[in-house]
Amino acid sequence: MSVMLRVTTALEFSAWAKDFCPSLWQEDCSLLKVPVVSDRTDARLCHLDGLLLSKAWSLRECAAVFEAAQEPPEFVRRLREAADSHYDSAQWLAGDYVGTHWLHSFALLALDDSQPSP
């Protein structure tokens, strides 16, 4: 979705996203659920923290574009709340070195609430 955010207008992106990922508009969208990281000392499982942060970044970008496209405010709010939940669930400051030494860049991107421009 990130590429499409950068090559389309807000209205074009919104129309494309409705075709590409219609479940995003459903109340119980599984894409908005936070995955559980069961073992942050496991070099593979700790990558879920990176996923949490990159999803937070993507959801914030999408929310900004959907807001510009005048999608319903409750939909935009749900995306922002999901982004916050993903960000808050990621443990990138404390924990095992196996994950924390590389997660900072994802955390900074996840805090970026600016709208991408095409």
A tleap script that builds the chain and sets N, CA, C and O, in Angstrom:
source leaprc.protein.ff14SB
mol = sequence {
  NMET SER VAL MET LEU ARG VAL THR THR ALA
  LEU GLU PHE SER ALA TRP ALA LYS ASP PHE
  CYS PRO SER LEU TRP GLN GLU ASP CYS SER
  LEU LEU LYS VAL PRO VAL VAL SER ASP ARG
  THR ASP ALA ARG LEU CYS HIE LEU ASP GLY
  LEU LEU LEU SER LYS ALA TRP SER LEU ARG
  GLU CYS ALA ALA VAL PHE GLU ALA ALA GLN
  GLU PRO PRO GLU PHE VAL ARG ARG LEU ARG
  GLU ALA ALA ASP SER HIE TYR ASP SER ALA
  GLN TRP LEU ALA GLY ASP TYR VAL GLY THR
  HIE TRP LEU HIE SER PHE ALA LEU LEU ALA
  LEU ASP ASP SER GLN PRO SER CPRO
}
set mol.1.N position { 0.811 -1.182 0.000 }
set mol.1.CA position { 0.000 0.000 0.000 }
set mol.1.C position { 0.862 1.257 0.000 }
set mol.1.O position { 0.464 2.297 -0.526 }
set mol.2.N position { 2.020 1.152 0.582 }
set mol.2.CA position { 2.886 2.318 0.707 }
set mol.2.C position { 3.256 2.901 -0.656 }
set mol.2.O position { 3.307 4.120 -0.815 }
set mol.3.N position { 3.509 2.052 -1.620 }
set mol.3.CA position { 3.843 2.544 -2.959 }
set mol.3.C position { 2.654 3.302 -3.547 }
set mol.3.O position { 2.820 4.381 -4.116 }
set mol.4.N position { 1.468 2.740 -3.408 }
set mol.4.CA position { 0.272 3.377 -3.961 }
set mol.4.C position { -0.001 4.728 -3.298 }
set mol.4.O position { -0.532 5.639 -3.933 }
set mol.5.N position { 0.362 4.853 -2.021 }
set mol.5.CA position { 0.203 6.139 -1.338 }
set mol.5.C position { 1.011 7.230 -2.020 }
set mol.5.O position { 0.634 8.402 -2.002 }
set mol.6.N position { 2.115 6.837 -2.615 }
set mol.6.CA position { 3.048 7.803 -3.183 }
set mol.6.C position { 2.824 8.091 -4.664 }
set mol.6.O position { 3.387 9.046 -5.200 }
set mol.7.N position { 2.019 7.288 -5.320 }
set mol.7.CA position { 1.833 7.482 -6.769 }
set mol.7.C position { 0.393 7.831 -7.143 }
set mol.7.O position { 0.068 7.943 -8.325 }
set mol.8.N position { -0.467 8.005 -6.140 }
set mol.8.CA position { -1.860 8.368 -6.399 }
set mol.8.C position { -2.258 9.559 -5.539 }
set mol.8.O position { -1.595 9.885 -4.554 }
set mol.9.N position { -3.343 10.195 -5.928 }
set mol.9.CA position { -3.912 11.245 -5.077 }
set mol.9.C position { -4.664 10.554 -3.942 }
set mol.9.O position { -4.846 9.337 -3.960 }
set mol.10.N position { -5.092 11.327 -2.969 }
set mol.10.CA position { -5.830 10.770 -1.833 }
set mol.10.C position { -7.114 10.082 -2.301 }
set mol.10.O position { -7.440 8.992 -1.832 }
set mol.11.N position { -7.833 10.707 -3.211 }
set mol.11.CA position { -9.080 10.111 -3.711 }
set mol.11.C position { -8.813 8.847 -4.521 }
set mol.11.O position { -9.548 7.866 -4.406 }
set mol.12.N position { -7.771 8.868 -5.334 }
set mol.12.CA position { -7.424 7.677 -6.116 }
set mol.12.C position { -6.995 6.537 -5.195 }
set mol.12.O position { -7.367 5.384 -5.411 }
set mol.13.N position { -6.215 6.863 -4.172 }
set mol.13.CA position { -5.781 5.842 -3.234 }
set mol.13.C position { -6.964 5.225 -2.507 }
set mol.13.O position { -7.041 4.006 -2.355 }
set mol.14.N position { -7.870 6.057 -2.066 }
set mol.14.CA position { -9.042 5.572 -1.347 }
set mol.14.C position { -9.856 4.609 -2.213 }
set mol.14.O position { -10.275 3.552 -1.743 }
set mol.15.N position { -10.078 4.971 -3.463 }
set mol.15.CA position { -10.824 4.101 -4.374 }
set mol.15.C position { -10.063 2.797 -4.619 }
set mol.15.O position { -10.656 1.719 -4.627 }
set mol.16.N position { -8.752 2.900 -4.817 }
set mol.16.CA position { -7.941 1.695 -5.045 }
set mol.16.C position { -7.967 0.790 -3.819 }
set mol.16.O position { -8.122 -0.424 -3.946 }
set mol.17.N position { -7.816 1.372 -2.637 }
set mol.17.CA position { -7.760 0.577 -1.402 }
set mol.17.C position { -9.073 -0.166 -1.157 }
set mol.17.O position { -9.066 -1.282 -0.638 }
set mol.18.N position { -10.181 0.439 -1.522 }
set mol.18.CA position { -11.481 -0.230 -1.348 }
set mol.18.C position { -11.580 -1.479 -2.210 }
set mol.18.O position { -12.232 -2.450 -1.826 }
set mol.19.N position { -10.940 -1.460 -3.368 }
set mol.19.CA position { -10.913 -2.646 -4.232 }
set mol.19.C position { -9.854 -3.642 -3.773 }
set mol.19.O position { -10.088 -4.850 -3.785 }
set mol.20.N position { -8.694 -3.139 -3.370 }
set mol.20.CA position { -7.569 -3.991 -2.993 }
set mol.20.C position { -7.783 -4.680 -1.649 }
set mol.20.O position { -7.437 -5.849 -1.480 }
set mol.21.N position { -8.352 -3.953 -0.701 }
set mol.21.CA position { -8.492 -4.471 0.665 }
set mol.21.C position { -9.840 -4.058 1.267 }
set mol.21.O position { -9.881 -3.267 2.209 }
set mol.22.N position { -10.934 -4.588 0.728 }
set mol.22.CA position { -12.255 -4.166 1.221 }
set mol.22.C position { -12.486 -4.495 2.697 }
set mol.22.O position { -13.299 -3.839 3.348 }
set mol.23.N position { -11.791 -5.490 3.231 }
set mol.23.CA position { -11.998 -5.861 4.637 }
set mol.23.C position { -11.552 -4.755 5.597 }
set mol.23.O position { -11.955 -4.747 6.761 }
set mol.24.N position { -10.736 -3.839 5.127 }
set mol.24.CA position { -10.257 -2.750 5.978 }
set mol.24.C position { -11.415 -1.905 6.506 }
set mol.24.O position { -11.300 -1.295 7.570 }
set mol.25.N position { -12.509 -1.864 5.786 }
set mol.25.CA position { -13.660 -1.059 6.188 }
set mol.25.C position { -14.604 -1.824 7.122 }
set mol.25.O position { -15.576 -1.257 7.623 }
set mol.26.N position { -14.323 -3.093 7.352 }
set mol.26.CA position { -15.163 -3.884 8.248 }
set mol.26.C position { -14.734 -3.670 9.697 }
set mol.26.O position { -13.548 -3.521 9.987 }
set mol.27.N position { -15.699 -3.657 10.590 }
set mol.27.CA position { -15.428 -3.437 12.017 }
set mol.27.C position { -14.440 -4.452 12.591 }
set mol.27.O position { -13.604 -4.097 13.422 }
set mol.28.N position { -14.528 -5.702 12.158 }
set mol.28.CA position { -13.692 -6.768 12.728 }
set mol.28.C position { -12.517 -7.141 11.816 }
set mol.28.O position { -12.131 -8.307 11.741 }
set mol.29.N position { -11.967 -6.171 11.141 }
set mol.29.CA position { -10.872 -6.418 10.195 }
set mol.29.C position { -9.668 -7.052 10.903 }
set mol.29.O position { -9.105 -6.475 11.833 }
set mol.30.N position { -9.293 -8.226 10.453 }
set mol.30.CA position { -8.171 -8.931 11.090 }
set mol.30.C position { -6.837 -8.214 10.877 }
set mol.30.O position { -5.910 -8.404 11.664 }
set mol.31.N position { -6.723 -7.409 9.847 }
set mol.31.CA position { -5.475 -6.677 9.600 }
set mol.31.C position { -5.184 -5.651 10.693 }
set mol.31.O position { -4.039 -5.235 10.869 }
set mol.32.N position { -6.212 -5.248 11.420 }
set mol.32.CA position { -6.032 -4.242 12.455 }
set mol.32.C position { -5.734 -4.849 13.823 }
set mol.32.O position { -5.499 -4.129 14.794 }
set mol.33.N position { -5.746 -6.160 13.889 }
set mol.33.CA position { -5.472 -6.837 15.168 }
set mol.33.C position { -3.970 -6.923 15.408 }
set mol.33.O position { -3.178 -7.057 14.475 }
set mol.34.N position { -3.607 -6.843 16.664 }
set mol.34.CA position { -2.197 -6.839 17.064 }
set mol.34.C position { -1.700 -8.281 17.246 }
set mol.34.O position { -2.280 -9.036 18.027 }
set mol.35.N position { -0.636 -8.670 16.536 }
set mol.35.CA position { -0.081 -10.014 16.757 }
set mol.35.C position { 0.635 -10.101 18.098 }
set mol.35.O position { 1.118 -9.095 18.618 }
set mol.36.N position { 0.699 -11.289 18.647 }
set mol.36.CA position { 1.349 -11.515 19.934 }
set mol.36.C position { 2.770 -12.007 19.701 }
set mol.36.O position { 2.996 -12.947 18.938 }
set mol.37.N position { 3.718 -11.370 20.359 }
set mol.37.CA position { 5.116 -11.803 20.298 }
set mol.37.C position { 5.352 -12.680 21.523 }
set mol.37.O position { 5.431 -12.180 22.646 }
set mol.38.N position { 5.463 -13.979 21.306 }
set mol.38.CA position { 5.523 -14.911 22.435 }
set mol.38.C position { 6.908 -15.024 23.075 }
set mol.38.O position { 7.016 -15.377 24.250 }
set mol.39.N position { 7.972 -14.728 22.313 }
set mol.39.CA position { 9.324 -14.854 22.868 }
set mol.39.C position { 10.236 -13.837 22.196 }
set mol.39.O position { 10.700 -14.049 21.076 }
set mol.40.N position { 10.484 -12.745 22.882 }
set mol.40.CA position { 11.304 -11.675 22.297 }
set mol.40.C position { 12.796 -11.991 22.313 }
set mol.40.O position { 13.591 -11.226 21.766 }
set mol.41.N position { 13.187 -13.091 22.923 }
set mol.41.CA position { 14.598 -13.495 22.876 }
set mol.41.C position { 14.865 -14.389 21.669 }
set mol.41.O position { 16.019 -14.683 21.361 }
set mol.42.N position { 13.818 -14.818 20.990 }
set mol.42.CA position { 13.949 -15.651 19.789 }
set mol.42.C position { 14.234 -14.731 18.601 }
set mol.42.O position { 13.464 -13.810 18.329 }
set mol.43.N position { 15.324 -14.977 17.904 }
set mol.43.CA position { 15.759 -14.111 16.806 }
set mol.43.C position { 14.738 -14.036 15.675 }
set mol.43.O position { 14.728 -13.063 14.921 }
set mol.44.N position { 13.900 -15.020 15.549 }
set mol.44.CA position { 12.864 -14.982 14.502 }
set mol.44.C position { 11.592 -14.322 15.003 }
set mol.44.O position { 11.030 -13.460 14.328 }
set mol.45.N position { 11.138 -14.718 16.172 }
set mol.45.CA position { 9.878 -14.179 16.693 }
set mol.45.C position { 9.959 -12.690 17.012 }
set mol.45.O position { 8.951 -11.988 16.937 }
set mol.46.N position { 11.134 -12.204 17.364 }
set mol.46.CA position { 11.249 -10.784 17.691 }
set mol.46.C position { 11.006 -9.903 16.462 }
set mol.46.O position { 10.797 -8.698 16.596 }
set mol.47.N position { 11.034 -10.494 15.276 }
set mol.47.CA position { 10.727 -9.725 14.077 }
set mol.47.C position { 9.274 -9.266 14.065 }
set mol.47.O position { 8.918 -8.352 13.322 }
set mol.48.N position { 8.434 -9.893 14.882 }
set mol.48.CA position { 7.052 -9.428 14.997 }
set mol.48.C position { 6.992 -8.023 15.593 }
set mol.48.O position { 6.062 -7.272 15.299 }
set mol.49.N position { 7.961 -7.659 16.421 }
set mol.49.CA position { 8.013 -6.286 16.921 }
set mol.49.C position { 8.255 -5.320 15.764 }
set mol.49.O position { 7.673 -4.236 15.721 }
set mol.50.N position { 9.105 -5.714 14.837 }
set mol.50.CA position { 9.318 -4.902 13.634 }
set mol.50.C position { 8.044 -4.804 12.808 }
set mol.50.O position { 7.731 -3.747 12.261 }
set mol.51.N position { 7.316 -5.902 12.718 }
set mol.51.CA position { 6.032 -5.891 12.008 }
set mol.51.C position { 5.050 -4.954 12.707 }
set mol.51.O position { 4.348 -4.188 12.047 }
set mol.52.N position { 4.996 -5.010 14.023 }
set mol.52.CA position { 4.115 -4.112 14.771 }
set mol.52.C position { 4.420 -2.652 14.450 }
set mol.52.O position { 3.509 -1.856 14.223 }
set mol.53.N position { 5.687 -2.310 14.431 }
set mol.53.CA position { 6.085 -0.930 14.180 }
set mol.53.C position { 5.863 -0.523 12.728 }
set mol.53.O position { 5.418 0.594 12.464 }
set mol.54.N position { 6.164 -1.408 11.786 }
set mol.54.CA position { 5.949 -1.049 10.386 }
set mol.54.C position { 4.457 -0.968 10.064 }
set mol.54.O position { 4.046 -0.155 9.236 }
set mol.55.N position { 3.642 -1.806 10.714 }
set mol.55.CA position { 2.193 -1.691 10.526 }
set mol.55.C position { 1.683 -0.380 11.118 }
set mol.55.O position { 0.815 0.267 10.531 }
set mol.56.N position { 2.209 0.013 12.265 }
set mol.56.CA position { 1.803 1.288 12.869 }
set mol.56.C position { 2.118 2.432 11.909 }
set mol.56.O position { 1.296 3.328 11.716 }
set mol.57.N position { 3.290 2.402 11.317 }
set mol.57.CA position { 3.707 3.427 10.348 }
set mol.57.C position { 2.744 3.448 9.163 }
set mol.57.O position { 2.250 4.509 8.778 }
set mol.58.N position { 2.483 2.293 8.594 }
set mol.58.CA position { 1.606 2.199 7.433 }
set mol.58.C position { 0.179 2.630 7.764 }
set mol.58.O position { -0.457 3.332 6.978 }
set mol.59.N position { -0.321 2.216 8.915 }
set mol.59.CA position { -1.677 2.597 9.304 }
set mol.59.C position { -1.795 4.102 9.516 }
set mol.59.O position { -2.817 4.696 9.171 }
set mol.60.N position { -0.767 4.722 10.077 }
set mol.60.CA position { -0.798 6.183 10.260 }
set mol.60.C position { -0.793 6.894 8.904 }
set mol.60.O position { -1.524 7.863 8.701 }
set mol.61.N position { 0.033 6.406 7.983 }
set mol.61.CA position { 0.057 7.001 6.646 }
set mol.61.C position { -1.304 6.861 5.968 }
set mol.61.O position { -1.825 7.821 5.399 }
set mol.62.N position { -1.868 5.665 6.032 }
set mol.62.CA position { -3.172 5.430 5.412 }
set mol.62.C position { -4.241 6.316 6.046 }
set mol.62.O position { -5.066 6.891 5.336 }
set mol.63.N position { -4.235 6.431 7.353 }
set mol.63.CA position { -5.228 7.259 8.035 }
set mol.63.C position { -5.163 8.706 7.552 }
set mol.63.O position { -6.194 9.335 7.318 }
set mol.64.N position { -3.951 9.227 7.406 }
set mol.64.CA position { -3.791 10.611 6.943 }
set mol.64.C position { -4.346 10.784 5.530 }
set mol.64.O position { -5.005 11.783 5.240 }
set mol.65.N position { -4.086 9.824 4.661 }
set mol.65.CA position { -4.576 9.918 3.283 }
set mol.65.C position { -6.090 9.727 3.233 }
set mol.65.O position { -6.781 10.438 2.503 }
set mol.66.N position { -6.607 8.776 4.001 }
set mol.66.CA position { -8.054 8.576 4.026 }
set mol.66.C position { -8.769 9.810 4.585 }
set mol.66.O position { -9.863 10.157 4.139 }
set mol.67.N position { -8.151 10.457 5.552 }
set mol.67.CA position { -8.729 11.684 6.092 }
set mol.67.C position { -8.777 12.762 5.010 }
set mol.67.O position { -9.775 13.470 4.875 }
set mol.68.N position { -7.693 12.881 4.240 }
set mol.68.CA position { -7.652 13.851 3.143 }
set mol.68.C position { -8.682 13.519 2.060 }
set mol.68.O position { -9.189 14.412 1.382 }
set mol.69.N position { -8.982 12.238 1.906 }
set mol.69.CA position { -9.981 11.804 0.919 }
set mol.69.C position { -11.400 11.898 1.480 }
set mol.69.O position { -12.362 11.510 0.817 }
set mol.70.N position { -11.521 12.406 2.686 }
set mol.70.CA position { -12.793 12.606 3.371 }
set mol.70.C position { -13.559 11.305 3.602 }
set mol.70.O position { -14.779 11.238 3.449 }
set mol.71.N position { -12.796 10.271 3.976 }
set mol.71.CA position { -13.437 9.033 4.417 }
set mol.71.C position { -14.077 9.307 5.778 }
set mol.71.O position { -13.702 10.269 6.450 }
set mol.72.N position { -15.033 8.482 6.193 }
set mol.72.CA position { -15.724 8.734 7.458 }
set mol.72.C position { -14.747 8.871 8.639 }
set mol.72.O position { -13.814 8.079 8.768 }
set mol.73.N position { -14.965 9.875 9.493 }
set mol.73.CA position { -14.066 10.099 10.630 }
set mol.73.C position { -13.909 8.878 11.537 }
set mol.73.O position { -12.820 8.647 12.063 }
set mol.74.N position { -14.965 8.096 11.730 }
set mol.74.CA position { -14.850 6.919 12.597 }
set mol.74.C position { -13.932 5.862 11.987 }
set mol.74.O position { -13.270 5.126 12.718 }
set mol.75.N position { -13.885 5.778 10.663 }
set mol.75.CA position { -12.978 4.854 9.985 }
set mol.75.C position { -11.527 5.303 10.197 }
set mol.75.O position { -10.665 4.492 10.534 }
set mol.76.N position { -11.270 6.578 9.999 }
set mol.76.CA position { -9.927 7.135 10.189 }
set mol.76.C position { -9.495 6.952 11.644 }
set mol.76.O position { -8.349 6.591 11.911 }
set mol.77.N position { -10.405 7.199 12.579 }
set mol.77.CA position { -10.105 7.022 14.005 }
set mol.77.C position { -9.730 5.583 14.316 }
set mol.77.O position { -8.800 5.330 15.081 }
set mol.78.N position { -10.463 4.629 13.716 }
set mol.78.CA position { -10.183 3.205 13.946 }
set mol.78.C position { -8.781 2.846 13.445 }
set mol.78.O position { -8.070 2.077 14.092 }
set mol.79.N position { -8.388 3.395 12.308 }
set mol.79.CA position { -7.030 3.138 11.803 }
set mol.79.C position { -5.975 3.729 12.735 }
set mol.79.O position { -4.959 3.093 13.014 }
set mol.80.N position { -6.219 4.937 13.210 }
set mol.80.CA position { -5.253 5.571 14.121 }
set mol.80.C position { -5.170 4.825 15.446 }
set mol.80.O position { -4.086 4.681 16.012 }
set mol.81.N position { -6.304 4.352 15.941 }
set mol.81.CA position { -6.291 3.573 17.177 }
set mol.81.C position { -5.543 2.256 16.985 }
set mol.81.O position { -4.812 1.823 17.875 }
set mol.82.N position { -5.722 1.624 15.836 }
set mol.82.CA position { -4.988 0.389 15.543 }
set mol.82.C position { -3.491 0.675 15.455 }
set mol.82.O position { -2.680 -0.114 15.938 }
set mol.83.N position { -3.123 1.795 14.843 }
set mol.83.CA position { -1.711 2.178 14.761 }
set mol.83.C position { -1.133 2.365 16.165 }
set mol.83.O position { -0.033 1.897 16.458 }
set mol.84.N position { -1.878 3.046 17.024 }
set mol.84.CA position { -1.420 3.251 18.399 }
set mol.84.C position { -1.265 1.923 19.139 }
set mol.84.O position { -0.297 1.726 19.872 }
set mol.85.N position { -2.219 1.016 18.946 }
set mol.85.CA position { -2.152 -0.290 19.609 }
set mol.85.C position { -0.938 -1.084 19.145 }
set mol.85.O position { -0.270 -1.729 19.954 }
set mol.86.N position { -0.650 -1.041 17.854 }
set mol.86.CA position { 0.522 -1.738 17.329 }
set mol.86.C position { 1.804 -1.141 17.896 }
set mol.86.O position { 2.707 -1.861 18.323 }
set mol.87.N position { 1.868 0.192 17.892 }
set mol.87.CA position { 3.060 0.867 18.406 }
set mol.87.C position { 3.262 0.565 19.890 }
set mol.87.O position { 4.371 0.256 20.325 }
set mol.88.N position { 2.185 0.657 20.655 }
set mol.88.CA position { 2.278 0.435 22.097 }
set mol.88.C position { 2.644 -1.007 22.448 }
set mol.88.O position { 3.238 -1.252 23.498 }
set mol.89.N position { 2.299 -1.956 21.589 }
set mol.89.CA position { 2.581 -3.374 21.861 }
set mol.89.C position { 4.018 -3.767 21.536 }
set mol.89.O position { 4.530 -4.756 22.060 }
set mol.90.N position { 4.658 -3.000 20.681 }
set mol.90.CA position { 6.042 -3.315 20.303 }
set mol.90.C position { 6.988 -2.949 21.442 }
set mol.90.O position { 6.874 -1.876 22.035 }
set mol.91.N position { 7.911 -3.835 21.739 }
set mol.91.CA position { 8.912 -3.561 22.770 }
set mol.91.C position { 10.247 -3.318 22.096 }
set mol.91.O position { 11.011 -4.246 21.827 }
set mol.92.N position { 10.506 -2.062 21.833 }
set mol.92.CA position { 11.720 -1.723 21.116 }
set mol.92.C position { 12.738 -0.988 21.986 }
set mol.92.O position { 13.888 -0.825 21.577 }
set mol.93.N position { 12.342 -0.548 23.166 }
set mol.93.CA position { 13.279 0.137 24.052 }
set mol.93.C position { 13.902 -0.778 25.086 }
set mol.93.O position { 15.080 -0.645 25.418 }
set mol.94.N position { 13.110 -1.703 25.592 }
set mol.94.CA position { 13.609 -2.608 26.623 }
set mol.94.C position { 13.443 -4.029 26.116 }
set mol.94.O position { 12.504 -4.341 25.383 }
set mol.95.N position { 14.331 -4.847 26.504 }
set mol.95.CA position { 14.218 -6.227 26.066 }
set mol.95.C position { 15.556 -6.798 25.681 }
set mol.95.O position { 16.610 -6.296 26.070 }
set mol.96.N position { 15.493 -7.824 24.933 }
set mol.96.CA position { 16.690 -8.548 24.529 }
set mol.96.C position { 17.360 -7.857 23.342 }
set mol.96.O position { 16.679 -7.338 22.458 }
set mol.97.N position { 18.662 -7.851 23.324 }
set mol.97.CA position { 19.432 -7.210 22.258 }
set mol.97.C position { 19.066 -7.750 20.884 }
set mol.97.O position { 19.185 -7.039 19.886 }
set mol.98.N position { 18.626 -8.990 20.823 }
set mol.98.CA position { 18.335 -9.615 19.533 }
set mol.98.C position { 17.347 -8.781 18.716 }
set mol.98.O position { 17.391 -8.811 17.486 }
set mol.99.N position { 16.470 -8.049 19.369 }
set mol.99.CA position { 15.523 -7.208 18.649 }
set mol.99.C position { 15.770 -5.732 18.809 }
set mol.99.O position { 15.620 -4.967 17.857 }
set mol.100.N position { 16.145 -5.323 20.002 }
set mol.100.CA position { 16.215 -3.893 20.281 }
set mol.100.C position { 17.308 -3.160 19.513 }
set mol.100.O position { 17.213 -1.943 19.355 }
set mol.101.N position { 18.328 -3.837 19.036 }
set mol.101.CA position { 19.411 -3.131 18.351 }
set mol.101.C position { 19.017 -2.649 16.958 }
set mol.101.O position { 19.730 -1.831 16.377 }
set mol.102.N position { 17.914 -3.125 16.408 }
set mol.102.CA position { 17.520 -2.686 15.065 }
set mol.102.C position { 16.121 -2.104 14.983 }
set mol.102.O position { 15.737 -1.588 13.933 }
set mol.103.N position { 15.355 -2.171 16.050 }
set mol.103.CA position { 13.961 -1.736 15.995 }
set mol.103.C position { 13.771 -0.222 16.078 }
set mol.103.O position { 12.684 0.271 15.774 }
set mol.104.N position { 14.783 0.515 16.474 }
set mol.104.CA position { 14.640 1.957 16.662 }
set mol.104.C position { 14.230 2.674 15.373 }
set mol.104.O position { 13.412 3.593 15.408 }
set mol.105.N position { 14.795 2.257 14.244 }
set mol.105.CA position { 14.448 2.925 12.983 }
set mol.105.C position { 12.974 2.723 12.655 }
set mol.105.O position { 12.323 3.642 12.158 }
set mol.106.N position { 12.440 1.536 12.924 }
set mol.106.CA position { 11.028 1.287 12.681 }
set mol.106.C position { 10.167 2.115 13.633 }
set mol.106.O position { 9.108 2.608 13.245 }
set mol.107.N position { 10.613 2.267 14.859 }
set mol.107.CA position { 9.858 3.052 15.841 }
set mol.107.C position { 9.776 4.512 15.412 }
set mol.107.O position { 8.721 5.133 15.544 }
set mol.108.N position { 10.863 5.063 14.904 }
set mol.108.CA position { 10.845 6.455 14.447 }
set mol.108.C position { 9.901 6.634 13.265 }
set mol.108.O position { 9.167 7.619 13.201 }
set mol.109.N position { 9.915 5.695 12.335 }
set mol.109.CA position { 8.994 5.766 11.200 }
set mol.109.C position { 7.548 5.660 11.670 }
set mol.109.O position { 6.672 6.332 11.125 }
set mol.110.N position { 7.287 4.827 12.669 }
set mol.110.CA position { 5.932 4.638 13.174 }
set mol.110.C position { 5.398 5.910 13.827 }
set mol.110.O position { 4.184 6.089 13.920 }
set mol.111.N position { 6.281 6.789 14.278 }
set mol.111.CA position { 5.849 8.045 14.893 }
set mol.111.C position { 5.561 9.133 13.873 }
set mol.111.O position { 4.990 10.169 14.214 }
set mol.112.N position { 5.947 8.907 12.635 }
set mol.112.CA position { 5.748 9.892 11.564 }
set mol.112.C position { 4.277 9.897 11.162 }
set mol.112.O position { 3.775 8.919 10.608 }
set mol.113.N position { 3.599 10.987 11.437 }
set mol.113.CA position { 2.167 11.088 11.130 }
set mol.113.C position { 1.924 11.996 9.929 }
set mol.113.O position { 0.807 12.467 9.721 }
set mol.114.N position { 2.963 12.240 9.142 }
set mol.114.CA position { 2.786 13.109 7.994 }
set mol.114.C position { 2.132 12.352 6.852 }
set mol.114.O position { 2.175 11.123 6.793 }
set mol.115.N position { 1.537 13.094 5.966 }
set mol.115.CA position { 0.856 12.483 4.834 }
set mol.115.C position { 1.833 12.393 3.672 }
set mol.115.O position { 2.439 13.395 3.292 }
set mol.116.N position { 1.993 11.188 3.096 }
set mol.116.CA position { 2.857 11.054 1.931 }
set mol.116.C position { 2.256 11.808 0.740 }
set mol.116.O position { 1.036 11.882 0.590 }
set mol.117.N position { 3.112 12.352 -0.084 }
set mol.117.CA position { 2.588 13.069 -1.260 }
set mol.117.C position { 3.010 12.337 -2.522 }
set mol.117.O position { 4.129 11.833 -2.617 }
set mol.118.N position { 2.095 12.283 -3.499 }
set mol.118.CA position { 2.427 11.596 -4.763 }
set mol.118.C position { 3.423 12.365 -5.582 }
set mol.118.O position { 3.803 11.924 -6.666 }
savepdb mol mol.pdb
quit
